[in-house]
mmCIF file of C-alpha atoms in Angstrom:
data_model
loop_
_atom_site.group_PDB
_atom_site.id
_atom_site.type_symbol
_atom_site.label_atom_id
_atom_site.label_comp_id
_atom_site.label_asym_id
_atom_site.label_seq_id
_atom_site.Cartn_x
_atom_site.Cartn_y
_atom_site.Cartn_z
ATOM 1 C CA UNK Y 1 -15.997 -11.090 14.717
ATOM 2 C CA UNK Y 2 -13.896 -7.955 16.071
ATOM 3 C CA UNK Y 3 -16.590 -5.792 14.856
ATOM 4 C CA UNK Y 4 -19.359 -8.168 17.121
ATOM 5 C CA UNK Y 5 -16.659 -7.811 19.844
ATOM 6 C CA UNK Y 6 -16.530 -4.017 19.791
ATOM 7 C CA UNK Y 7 -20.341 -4.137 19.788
ATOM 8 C CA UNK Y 8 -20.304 -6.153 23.059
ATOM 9 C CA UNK Y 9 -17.598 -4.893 24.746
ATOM 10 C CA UNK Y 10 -17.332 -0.774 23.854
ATOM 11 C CA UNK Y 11 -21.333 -0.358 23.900
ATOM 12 C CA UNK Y 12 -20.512 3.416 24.271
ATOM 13 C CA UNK Y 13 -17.084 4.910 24.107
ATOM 14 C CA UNK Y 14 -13.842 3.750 22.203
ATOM 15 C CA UNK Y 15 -10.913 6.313 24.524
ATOM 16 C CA UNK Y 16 -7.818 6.330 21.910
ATOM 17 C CA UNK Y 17 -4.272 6.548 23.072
ATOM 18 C CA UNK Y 18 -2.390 7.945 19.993
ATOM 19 C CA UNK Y 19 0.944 6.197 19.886
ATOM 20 C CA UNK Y 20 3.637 7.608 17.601
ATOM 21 C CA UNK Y 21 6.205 5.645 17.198
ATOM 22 C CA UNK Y 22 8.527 7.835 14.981
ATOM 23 C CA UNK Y 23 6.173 9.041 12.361
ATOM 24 C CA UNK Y 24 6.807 12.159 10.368
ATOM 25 C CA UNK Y 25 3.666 13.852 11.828
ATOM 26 C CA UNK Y 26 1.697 13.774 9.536
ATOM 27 C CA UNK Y 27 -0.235 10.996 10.713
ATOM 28 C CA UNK Y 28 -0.402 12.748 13.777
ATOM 29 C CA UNK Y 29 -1.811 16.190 12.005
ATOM 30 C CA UNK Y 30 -4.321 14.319 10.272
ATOM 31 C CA UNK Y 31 -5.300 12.182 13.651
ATOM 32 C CA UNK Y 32 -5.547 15.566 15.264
ATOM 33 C CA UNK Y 33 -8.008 16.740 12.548
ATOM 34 C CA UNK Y 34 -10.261 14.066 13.165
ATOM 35 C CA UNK Y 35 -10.822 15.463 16.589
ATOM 36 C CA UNK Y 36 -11.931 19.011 15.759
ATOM 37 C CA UNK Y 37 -15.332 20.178 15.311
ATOM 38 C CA UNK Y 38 -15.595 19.398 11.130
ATOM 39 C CA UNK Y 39 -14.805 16.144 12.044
ATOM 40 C CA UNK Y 40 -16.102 15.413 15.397
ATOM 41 C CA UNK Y 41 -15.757 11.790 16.314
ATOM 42 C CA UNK Y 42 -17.339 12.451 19.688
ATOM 43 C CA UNK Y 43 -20.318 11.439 17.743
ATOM 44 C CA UNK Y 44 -19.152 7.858 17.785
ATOM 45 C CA UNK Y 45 -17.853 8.534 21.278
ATOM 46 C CA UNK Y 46 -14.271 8.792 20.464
ATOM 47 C CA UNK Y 47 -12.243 10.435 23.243
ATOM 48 C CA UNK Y 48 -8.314 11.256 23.158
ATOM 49 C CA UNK Y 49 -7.018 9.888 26.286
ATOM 50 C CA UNK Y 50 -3.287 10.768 27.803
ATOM 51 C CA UNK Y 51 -2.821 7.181 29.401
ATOM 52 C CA UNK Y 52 -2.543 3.889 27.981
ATOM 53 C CA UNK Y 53 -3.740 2.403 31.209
ATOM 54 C CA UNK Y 54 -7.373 4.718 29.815
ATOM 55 C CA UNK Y 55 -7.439 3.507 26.598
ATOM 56 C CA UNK Y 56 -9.105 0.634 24.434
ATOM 57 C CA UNK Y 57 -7.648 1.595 21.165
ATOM 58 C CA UNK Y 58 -3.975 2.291 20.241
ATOM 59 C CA UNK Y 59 -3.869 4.384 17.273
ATOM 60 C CA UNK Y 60 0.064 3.890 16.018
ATOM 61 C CA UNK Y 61 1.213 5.925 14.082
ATOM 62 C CA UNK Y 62 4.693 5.627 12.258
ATOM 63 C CA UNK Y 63 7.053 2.803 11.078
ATOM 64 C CA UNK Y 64 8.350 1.479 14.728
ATOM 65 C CA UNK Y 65 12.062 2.644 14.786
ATOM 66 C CA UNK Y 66 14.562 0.444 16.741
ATOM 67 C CA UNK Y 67 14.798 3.077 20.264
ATOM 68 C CA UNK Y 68 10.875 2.795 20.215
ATOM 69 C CA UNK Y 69 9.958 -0.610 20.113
ATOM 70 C CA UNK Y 70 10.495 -1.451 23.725
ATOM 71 C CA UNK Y 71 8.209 1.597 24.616
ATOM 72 C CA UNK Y 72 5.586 0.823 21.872
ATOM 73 C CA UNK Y 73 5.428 -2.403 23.443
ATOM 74 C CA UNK Y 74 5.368 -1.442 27.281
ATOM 75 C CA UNK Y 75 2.257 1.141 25.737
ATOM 76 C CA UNK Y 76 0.455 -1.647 24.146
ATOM 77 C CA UNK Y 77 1.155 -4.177 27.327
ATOM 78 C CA UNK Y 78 -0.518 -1.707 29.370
ATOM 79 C CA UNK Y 79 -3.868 -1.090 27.386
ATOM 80 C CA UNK Y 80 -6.463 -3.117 29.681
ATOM 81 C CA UNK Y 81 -7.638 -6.442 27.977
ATOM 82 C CA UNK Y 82 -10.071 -6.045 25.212
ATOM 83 C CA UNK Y 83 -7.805 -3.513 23.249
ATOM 84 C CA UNK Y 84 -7.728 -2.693 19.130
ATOM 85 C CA UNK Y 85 -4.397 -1.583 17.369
ATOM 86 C CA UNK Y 86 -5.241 0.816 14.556
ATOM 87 C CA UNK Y 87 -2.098 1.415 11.956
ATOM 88 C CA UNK Y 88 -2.558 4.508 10.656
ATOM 89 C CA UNK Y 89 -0.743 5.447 7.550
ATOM 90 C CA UNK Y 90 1.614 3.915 5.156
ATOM 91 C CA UNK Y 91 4.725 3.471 7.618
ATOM 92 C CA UNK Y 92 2.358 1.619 10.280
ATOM 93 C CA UNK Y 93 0.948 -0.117 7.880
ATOM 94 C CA UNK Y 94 3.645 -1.565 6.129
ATOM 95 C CA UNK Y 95 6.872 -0.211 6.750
ATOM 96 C CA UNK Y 96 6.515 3.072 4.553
ATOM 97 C CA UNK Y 97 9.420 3.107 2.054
ATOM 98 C CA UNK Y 98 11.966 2.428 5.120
ATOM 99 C CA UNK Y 99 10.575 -0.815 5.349
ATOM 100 C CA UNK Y 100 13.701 -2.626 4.898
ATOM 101 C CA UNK Y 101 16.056 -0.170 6.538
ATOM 102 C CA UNK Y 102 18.430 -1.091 9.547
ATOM 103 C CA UNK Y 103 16.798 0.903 12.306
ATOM 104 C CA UNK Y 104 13.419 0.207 11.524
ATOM 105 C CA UNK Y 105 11.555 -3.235 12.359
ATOM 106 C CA UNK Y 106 9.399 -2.855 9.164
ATOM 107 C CA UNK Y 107 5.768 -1.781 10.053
ATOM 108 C CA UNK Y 108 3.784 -1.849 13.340
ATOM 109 C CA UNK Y 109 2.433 -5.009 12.293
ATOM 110 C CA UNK Y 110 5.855 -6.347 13.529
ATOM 111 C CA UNK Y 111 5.539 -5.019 17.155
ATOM 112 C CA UNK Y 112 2.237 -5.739 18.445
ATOM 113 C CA UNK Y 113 -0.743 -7.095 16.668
ATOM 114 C CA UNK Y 114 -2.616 -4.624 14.495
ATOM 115 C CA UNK Y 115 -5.947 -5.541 13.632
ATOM 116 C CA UNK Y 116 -6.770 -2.330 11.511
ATOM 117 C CA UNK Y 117 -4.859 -1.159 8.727
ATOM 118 C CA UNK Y 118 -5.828 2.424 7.468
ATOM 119 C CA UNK Y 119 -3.277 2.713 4.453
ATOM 120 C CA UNK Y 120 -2.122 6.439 3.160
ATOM 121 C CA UNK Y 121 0.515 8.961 3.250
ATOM 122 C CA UNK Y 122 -1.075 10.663 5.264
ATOM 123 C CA UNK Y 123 -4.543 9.081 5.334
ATOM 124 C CA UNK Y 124 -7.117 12.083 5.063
ATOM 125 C CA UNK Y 125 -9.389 12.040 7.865
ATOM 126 C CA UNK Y 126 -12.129 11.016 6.479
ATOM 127 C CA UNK Y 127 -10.036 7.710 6.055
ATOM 128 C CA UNK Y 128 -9.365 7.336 9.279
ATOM 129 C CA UNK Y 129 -13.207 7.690 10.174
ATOM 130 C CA UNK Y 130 -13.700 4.998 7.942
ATOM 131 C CA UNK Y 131 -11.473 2.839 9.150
ATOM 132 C CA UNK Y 132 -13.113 3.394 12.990
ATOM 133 C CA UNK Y 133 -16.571 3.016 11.361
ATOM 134 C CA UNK Y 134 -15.543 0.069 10.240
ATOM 135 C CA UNK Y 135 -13.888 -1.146 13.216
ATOM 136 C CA UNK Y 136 -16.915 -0.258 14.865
ATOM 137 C CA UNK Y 137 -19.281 -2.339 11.789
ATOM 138 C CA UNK Y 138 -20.723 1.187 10.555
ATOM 139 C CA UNK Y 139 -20.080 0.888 7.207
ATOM 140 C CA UNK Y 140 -18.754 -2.225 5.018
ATOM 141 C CA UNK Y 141 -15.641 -2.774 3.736
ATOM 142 C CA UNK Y 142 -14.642 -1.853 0.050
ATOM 143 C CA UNK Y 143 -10.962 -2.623 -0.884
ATOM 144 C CA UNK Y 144 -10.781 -5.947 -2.107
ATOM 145 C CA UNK Y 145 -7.532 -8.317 -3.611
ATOM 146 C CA UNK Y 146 -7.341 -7.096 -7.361
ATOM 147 C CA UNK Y 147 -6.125 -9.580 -9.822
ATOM 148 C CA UNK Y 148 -6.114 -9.242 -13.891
ATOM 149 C CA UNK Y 149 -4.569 -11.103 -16.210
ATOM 150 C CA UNK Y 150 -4.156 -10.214 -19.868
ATOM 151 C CA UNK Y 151 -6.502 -12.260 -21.649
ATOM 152 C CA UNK Y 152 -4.315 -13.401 -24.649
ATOM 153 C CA UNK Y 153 -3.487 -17.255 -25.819
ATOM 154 C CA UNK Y 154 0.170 -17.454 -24.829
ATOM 155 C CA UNK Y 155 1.220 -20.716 -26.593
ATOM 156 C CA UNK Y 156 -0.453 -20.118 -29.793
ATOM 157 C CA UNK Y 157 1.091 -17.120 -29.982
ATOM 158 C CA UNK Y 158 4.633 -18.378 -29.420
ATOM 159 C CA UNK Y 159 3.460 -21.160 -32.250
ATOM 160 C CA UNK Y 160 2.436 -18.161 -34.608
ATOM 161 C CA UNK Y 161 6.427 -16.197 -33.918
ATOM 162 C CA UNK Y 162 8.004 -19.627 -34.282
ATOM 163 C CA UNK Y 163 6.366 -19.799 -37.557
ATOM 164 C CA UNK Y 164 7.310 -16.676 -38.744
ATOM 165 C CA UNK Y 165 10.585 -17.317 -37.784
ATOM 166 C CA UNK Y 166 11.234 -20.159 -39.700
ATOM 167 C CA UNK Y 167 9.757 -18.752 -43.050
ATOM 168 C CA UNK Y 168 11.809 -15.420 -42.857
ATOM 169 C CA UNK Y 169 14.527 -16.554 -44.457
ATOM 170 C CA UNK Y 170 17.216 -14.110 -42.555
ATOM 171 C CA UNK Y 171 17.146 -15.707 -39.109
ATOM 172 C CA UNK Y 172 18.488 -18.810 -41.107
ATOM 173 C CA UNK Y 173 21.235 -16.452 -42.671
ATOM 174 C CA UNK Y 174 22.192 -15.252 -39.088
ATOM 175 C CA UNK Y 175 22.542 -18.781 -37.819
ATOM 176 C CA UNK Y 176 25.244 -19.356 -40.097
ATOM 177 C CA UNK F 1 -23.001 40.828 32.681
ATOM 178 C CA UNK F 2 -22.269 37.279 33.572
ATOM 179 C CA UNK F 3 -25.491 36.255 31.018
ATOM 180 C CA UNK F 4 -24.616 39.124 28.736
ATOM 181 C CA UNK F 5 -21.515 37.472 27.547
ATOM 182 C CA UNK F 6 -23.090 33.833 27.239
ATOM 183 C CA UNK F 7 -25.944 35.201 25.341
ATOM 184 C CA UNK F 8 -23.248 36.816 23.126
ATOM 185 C CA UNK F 9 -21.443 33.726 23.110
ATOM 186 C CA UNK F 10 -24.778 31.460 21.715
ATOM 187 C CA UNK F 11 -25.370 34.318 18.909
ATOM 188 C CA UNK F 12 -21.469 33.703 17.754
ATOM 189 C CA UNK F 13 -22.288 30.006 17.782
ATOM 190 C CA UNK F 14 -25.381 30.562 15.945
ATOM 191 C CA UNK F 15 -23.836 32.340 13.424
ATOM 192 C CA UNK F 16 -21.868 29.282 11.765
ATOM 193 C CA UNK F 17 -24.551 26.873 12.411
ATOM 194 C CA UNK F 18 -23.313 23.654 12.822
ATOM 195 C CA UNK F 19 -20.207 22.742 10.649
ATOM 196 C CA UNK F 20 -19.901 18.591 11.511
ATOM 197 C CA UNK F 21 -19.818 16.348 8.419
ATOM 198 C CA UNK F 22 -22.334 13.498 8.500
ATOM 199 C CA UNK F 23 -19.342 11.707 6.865
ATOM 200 C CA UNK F 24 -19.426 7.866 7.510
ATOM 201 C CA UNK F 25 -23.209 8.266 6.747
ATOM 202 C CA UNK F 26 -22.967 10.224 3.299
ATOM 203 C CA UNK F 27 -20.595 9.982 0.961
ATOM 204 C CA UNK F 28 -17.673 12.550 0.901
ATOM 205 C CA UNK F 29 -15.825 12.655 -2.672
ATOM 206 C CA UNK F 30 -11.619 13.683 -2.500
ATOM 207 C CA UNK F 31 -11.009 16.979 -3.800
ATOM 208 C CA UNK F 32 -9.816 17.805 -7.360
ATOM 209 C CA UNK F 33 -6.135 16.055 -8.107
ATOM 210 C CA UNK F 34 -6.408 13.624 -5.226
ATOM 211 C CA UNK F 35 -3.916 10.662 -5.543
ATOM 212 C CA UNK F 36 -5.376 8.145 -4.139
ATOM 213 C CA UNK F 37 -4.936 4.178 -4.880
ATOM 214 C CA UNK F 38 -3.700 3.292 -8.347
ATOM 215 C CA UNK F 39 -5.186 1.329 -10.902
ATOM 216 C CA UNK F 40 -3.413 -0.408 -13.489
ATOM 217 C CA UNK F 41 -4.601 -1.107 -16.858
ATOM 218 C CA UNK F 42 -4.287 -4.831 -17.943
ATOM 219 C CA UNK F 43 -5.433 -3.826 -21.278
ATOM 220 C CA UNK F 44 -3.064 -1.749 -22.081
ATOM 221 C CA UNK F 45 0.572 -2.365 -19.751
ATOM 222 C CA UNK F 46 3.393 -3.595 -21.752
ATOM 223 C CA UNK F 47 5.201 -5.036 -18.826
ATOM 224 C CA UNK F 48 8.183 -3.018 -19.417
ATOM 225 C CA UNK F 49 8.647 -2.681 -14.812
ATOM 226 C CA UNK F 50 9.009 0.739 -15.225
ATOM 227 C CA UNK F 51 7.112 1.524 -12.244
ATOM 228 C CA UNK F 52 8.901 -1.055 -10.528
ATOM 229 C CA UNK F 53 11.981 0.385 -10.609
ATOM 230 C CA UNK F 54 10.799 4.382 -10.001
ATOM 231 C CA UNK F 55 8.734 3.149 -6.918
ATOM 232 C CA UNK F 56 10.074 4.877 -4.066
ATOM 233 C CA UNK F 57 8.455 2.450 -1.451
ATOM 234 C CA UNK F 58 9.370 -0.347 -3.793
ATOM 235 C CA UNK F 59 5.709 -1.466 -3.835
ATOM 236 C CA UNK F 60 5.575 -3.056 -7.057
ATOM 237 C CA UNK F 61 7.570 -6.026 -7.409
ATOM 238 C CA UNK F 62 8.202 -8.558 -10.916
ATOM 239 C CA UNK F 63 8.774 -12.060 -11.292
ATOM 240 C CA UNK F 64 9.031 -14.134 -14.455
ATOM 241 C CA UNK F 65 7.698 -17.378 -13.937
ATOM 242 C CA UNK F 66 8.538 -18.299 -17.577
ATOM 243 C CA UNK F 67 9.359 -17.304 -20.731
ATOM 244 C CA UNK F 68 5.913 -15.797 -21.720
ATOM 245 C CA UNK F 69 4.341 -14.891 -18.454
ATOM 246 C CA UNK F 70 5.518 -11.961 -15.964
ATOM 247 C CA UNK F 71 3.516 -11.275 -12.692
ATOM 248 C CA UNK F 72 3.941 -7.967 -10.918
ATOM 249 C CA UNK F 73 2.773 -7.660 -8.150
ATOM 250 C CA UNK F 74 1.400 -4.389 -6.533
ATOM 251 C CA UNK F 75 1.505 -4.492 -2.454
ATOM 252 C CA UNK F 76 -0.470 -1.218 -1.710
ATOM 253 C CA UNK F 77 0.166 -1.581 2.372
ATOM 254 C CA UNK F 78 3.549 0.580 1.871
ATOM 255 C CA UNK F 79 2.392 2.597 -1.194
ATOM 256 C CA UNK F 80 3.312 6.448 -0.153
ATOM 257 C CA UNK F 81 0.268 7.039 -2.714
ATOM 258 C CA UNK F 82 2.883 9.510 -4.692
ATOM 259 C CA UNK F 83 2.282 8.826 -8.355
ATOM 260 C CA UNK F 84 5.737 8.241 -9.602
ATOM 261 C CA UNK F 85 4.474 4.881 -11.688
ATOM 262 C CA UNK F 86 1.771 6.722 -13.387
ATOM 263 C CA UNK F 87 3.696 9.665 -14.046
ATOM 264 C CA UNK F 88 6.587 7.032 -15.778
ATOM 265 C CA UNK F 89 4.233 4.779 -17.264
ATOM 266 C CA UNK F 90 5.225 5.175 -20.879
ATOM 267 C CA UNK F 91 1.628 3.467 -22.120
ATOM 268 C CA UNK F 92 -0.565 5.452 -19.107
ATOM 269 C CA UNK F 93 -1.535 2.034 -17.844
ATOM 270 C CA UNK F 94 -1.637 3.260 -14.581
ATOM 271 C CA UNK F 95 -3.958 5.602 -13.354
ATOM 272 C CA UNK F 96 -4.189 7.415 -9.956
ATOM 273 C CA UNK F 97 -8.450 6.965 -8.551
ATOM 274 C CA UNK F 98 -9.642 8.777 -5.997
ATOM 275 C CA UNK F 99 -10.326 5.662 -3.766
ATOM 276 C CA UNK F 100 -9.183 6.519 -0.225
ATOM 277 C CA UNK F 101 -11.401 4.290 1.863
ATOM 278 C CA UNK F 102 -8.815 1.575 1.827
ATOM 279 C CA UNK F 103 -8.895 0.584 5.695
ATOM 280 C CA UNK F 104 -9.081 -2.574 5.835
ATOM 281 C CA UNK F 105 -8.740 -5.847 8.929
ATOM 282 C CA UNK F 106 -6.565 -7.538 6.115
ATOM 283 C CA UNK F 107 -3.124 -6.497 4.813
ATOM 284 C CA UNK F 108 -4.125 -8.671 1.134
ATOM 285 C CA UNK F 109 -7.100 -6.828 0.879
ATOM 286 C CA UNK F 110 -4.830 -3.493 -0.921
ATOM 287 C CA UNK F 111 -3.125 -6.257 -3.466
ATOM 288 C CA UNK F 112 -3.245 -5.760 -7.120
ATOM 289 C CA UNK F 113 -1.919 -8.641 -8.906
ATOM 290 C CA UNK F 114 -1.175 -8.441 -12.516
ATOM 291 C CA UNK F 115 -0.259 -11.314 -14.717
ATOM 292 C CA UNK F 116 1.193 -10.312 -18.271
ATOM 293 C CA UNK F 117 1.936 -12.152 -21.851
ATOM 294 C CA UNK F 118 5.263 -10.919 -22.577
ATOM 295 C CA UNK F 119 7.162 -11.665 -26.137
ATOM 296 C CA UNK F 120 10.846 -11.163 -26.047
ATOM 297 C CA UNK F 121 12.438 -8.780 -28.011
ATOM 298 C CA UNK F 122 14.962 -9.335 -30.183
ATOM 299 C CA UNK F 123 16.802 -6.655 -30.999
ATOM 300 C CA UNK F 124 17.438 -5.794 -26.564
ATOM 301 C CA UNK F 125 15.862 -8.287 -24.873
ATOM 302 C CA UNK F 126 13.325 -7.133 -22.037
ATOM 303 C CA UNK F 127 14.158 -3.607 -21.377
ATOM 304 C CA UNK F 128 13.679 -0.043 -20.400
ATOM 305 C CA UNK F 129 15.338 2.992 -20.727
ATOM 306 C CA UNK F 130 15.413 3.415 -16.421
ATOM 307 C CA UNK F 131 16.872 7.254 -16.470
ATOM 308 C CA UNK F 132 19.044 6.321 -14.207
ATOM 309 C CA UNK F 133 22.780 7.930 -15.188
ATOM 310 C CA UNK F 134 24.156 5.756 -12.808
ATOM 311 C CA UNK F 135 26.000 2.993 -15.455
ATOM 312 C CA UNK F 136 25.935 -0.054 -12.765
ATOM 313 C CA UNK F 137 22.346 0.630 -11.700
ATOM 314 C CA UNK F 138 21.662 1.010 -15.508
ATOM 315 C CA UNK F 139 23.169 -3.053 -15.789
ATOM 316 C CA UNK F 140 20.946 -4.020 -12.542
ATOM 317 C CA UNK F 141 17.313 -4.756 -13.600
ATOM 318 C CA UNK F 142 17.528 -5.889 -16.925
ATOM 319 C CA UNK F 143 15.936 -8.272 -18.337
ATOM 320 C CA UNK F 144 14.000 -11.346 -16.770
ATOM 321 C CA UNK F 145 13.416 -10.498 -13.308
ATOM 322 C CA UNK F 146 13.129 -12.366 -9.769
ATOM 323 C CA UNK F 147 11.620 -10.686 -6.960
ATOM 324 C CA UNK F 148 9.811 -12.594 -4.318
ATOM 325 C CA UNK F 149 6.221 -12.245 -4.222
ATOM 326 C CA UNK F 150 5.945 -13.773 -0.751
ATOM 327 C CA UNK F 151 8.485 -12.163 1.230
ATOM 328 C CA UNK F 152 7.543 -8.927 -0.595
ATOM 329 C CA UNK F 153 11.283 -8.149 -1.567
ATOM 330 C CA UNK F 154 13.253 -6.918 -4.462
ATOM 331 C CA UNK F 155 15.797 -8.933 -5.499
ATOM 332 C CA UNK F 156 18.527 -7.239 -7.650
ATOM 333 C CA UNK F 157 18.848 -10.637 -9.612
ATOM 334 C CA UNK F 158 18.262 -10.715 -13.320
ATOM 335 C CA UNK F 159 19.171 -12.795 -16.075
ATOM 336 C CA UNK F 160 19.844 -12.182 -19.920
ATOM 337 C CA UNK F 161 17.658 -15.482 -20.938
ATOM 338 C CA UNK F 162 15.027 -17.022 -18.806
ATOM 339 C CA UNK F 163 16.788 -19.464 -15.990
ATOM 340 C CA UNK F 164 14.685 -21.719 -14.099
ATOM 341 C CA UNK F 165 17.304 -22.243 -11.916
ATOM 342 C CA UNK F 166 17.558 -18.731 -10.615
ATOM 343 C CA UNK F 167 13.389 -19.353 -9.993
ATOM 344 C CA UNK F 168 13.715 -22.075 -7.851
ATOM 345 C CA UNK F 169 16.298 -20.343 -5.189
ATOM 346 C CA UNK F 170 14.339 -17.545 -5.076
ATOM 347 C CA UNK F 171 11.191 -19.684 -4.485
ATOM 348 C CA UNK F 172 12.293 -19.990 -0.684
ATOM 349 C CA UNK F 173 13.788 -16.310 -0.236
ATOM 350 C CA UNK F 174 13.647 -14.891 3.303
ATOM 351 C CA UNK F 175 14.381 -11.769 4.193
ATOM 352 C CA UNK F 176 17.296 -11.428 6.750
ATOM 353 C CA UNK F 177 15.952 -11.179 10.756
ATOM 354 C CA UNK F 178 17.147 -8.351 12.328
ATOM 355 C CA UNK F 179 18.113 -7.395 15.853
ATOM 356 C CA UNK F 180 15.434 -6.732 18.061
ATOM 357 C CA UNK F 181 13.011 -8.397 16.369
#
């Protein structure tokens, strides 16, 4: 639906306010890298822009500290309305590893709505690409839920220990 | 001299050609020794939370939801991607791939969910040597363990046998609000 949105609403142009709300800068290297010539997302029409009030896309960047919330919010308040939060990296994404710490609110997802998550510490540019492709319905998406299970009869094998339990005759010598 | 220096300038550019990846269009494989999402091994994992506990990010998180069965639980949106569980992984049931198009509109989408068939040991009970030197973090994290899937928290709660008493308070953990919020 976000990607039809995009379609209909940024025919042209996405213009990116990069947001950093107390990232290491790293993020904010590997953001900058997208822009050069190797990487050139002017191709998709991607433009850095110095204003929030110019911008459709927030790319935030960093696991929002305590002093910047306020400001992250005021910066996301004053994106016109059709606007698209990218996290980039693991702290917007999900905290980093000071998810859980006293000045940190735990992710960006817990200041303003993110609707992109582009997970990695830092992401390498070509993830971040992706992750605007995607946004943008470019490519399709590949990470998926994983879950596995070891594929092994649990009661029968609790049967088969009981069993051996009761025939080795030194378990019964330790009871007593 | 004015169209001197741009013809000079056109020849420089020529010289390079044009450097722009066609990236989103053709594939672009990581470089030798990328770390990029790990993989874990069903087949050959042992359960013994390992990872768990060297996990900087404390991404991987274990709960016993009886005797026989342990689910860890992998939340990849806080992985730092730095390969401490595969380096510890005493059976190399984790492996780091060289997936880095994670981005997705969905925080579950970079879960890995692992359900295991444990046996208890007899001689120790469930454990692992940690490496940790410290003697009351070597106590912590024995045994059957507790953490909440749902919040996405590790709970320093373990018991010696399995209690499903401990399971149920758990169940409903919530991680404390915090100013500003």
């Amino acid at each position: 639906m976000l990607a039809k949105l995009s379609k209909k609403f940024f025919p042209k142009s996405l213009w990116v306010y990069h947001c950093n709300s107390g990232a290491c800068n790293g993020c904010d290297i590997e953001i900058l890298n997208v822009l050069t010539p190797y990487y050139d997302v002017e191709r998709f029409g991607i433009r850095l822009v110095g204003s929030p009030r110019h911008a459709d896309v927030m790319l935030l960047s960093g696991s929002v500290t305590r002093p910047t919330l306020p400001l992250v919010r005021r910066a996301h308040a004053a994106i016109p309305a059709p606007k698209i939060v990218f996290g980039i990296g693991s702290c917007a994404v999900g905290g980093g590893c000071w998810f859980d710490t006293y000045n940190v609110t735990g992710g960006g997802a817990q200041a303003v709505p993110v609707d992109f998550y582009v997970p990695g510490c830092p992401p390498r540019p070509e993830a971040i690409i992706y992750g605007v492709a995607l946004a943008l319905g470019l490519v399709d998406k590949k990470a998926a839920p994983v879950e596995l299970k070891q594929v092994e009869f649990p009661i029968d094998a609790y049967e088969r220990s009981k069993a051996w339990e009761d025939r080795n005759v030194i378990y019964q010598l330790l009871k007593d | 001299m004015w169209l001197m220096s741009k013809i000079k300038q056109v020849l420089l550019v020529l010289k390079p050609g044009v450097v722009t990846l066609k990236y989103p269009f053709e594939p672009r494989p990581a470089p030798k020794d990328f770390r990029g999402a790990p993989a874990w091994d069903h087949t050959k994992c042992v359960g013994c939370g390992g990872c768990a506990d060297h996990c900087p990010a404390r991404t991987i998180m274990v709960r016993d939801i009886c005797q026989d069965i342990r689910v860890l639980l992998y939340d990849g949106s806080r992985c730092m991607y730095c390969g401490r569980c595969a380096d510890v992984c005493p059976e190399d049931a984790i492996a780091m791939t060289e997936q880095f198009e994670l981005a997705t509109n969905d925080r579950e989408d970079i879960t890995q969910n692992l359900e295991l068939f444990m046996l208890t040991c007899r001689r120790c009970g469930r454990c692992y040597d940690m490496e940790i030197t410290n003697l009351i973090d070597r106590l912590d994290l024995k045994g059957f363990r507790y953490d909440s899937l749902q919040a996405r928290t590790v709970l320093r709660r373990t018991s010696e046998q399995f209690e499903p008493r401990i399971l149920r308070d758990t169940e409903s953990f919530k991680r404390p609000q915090k100013l500003g919020e």
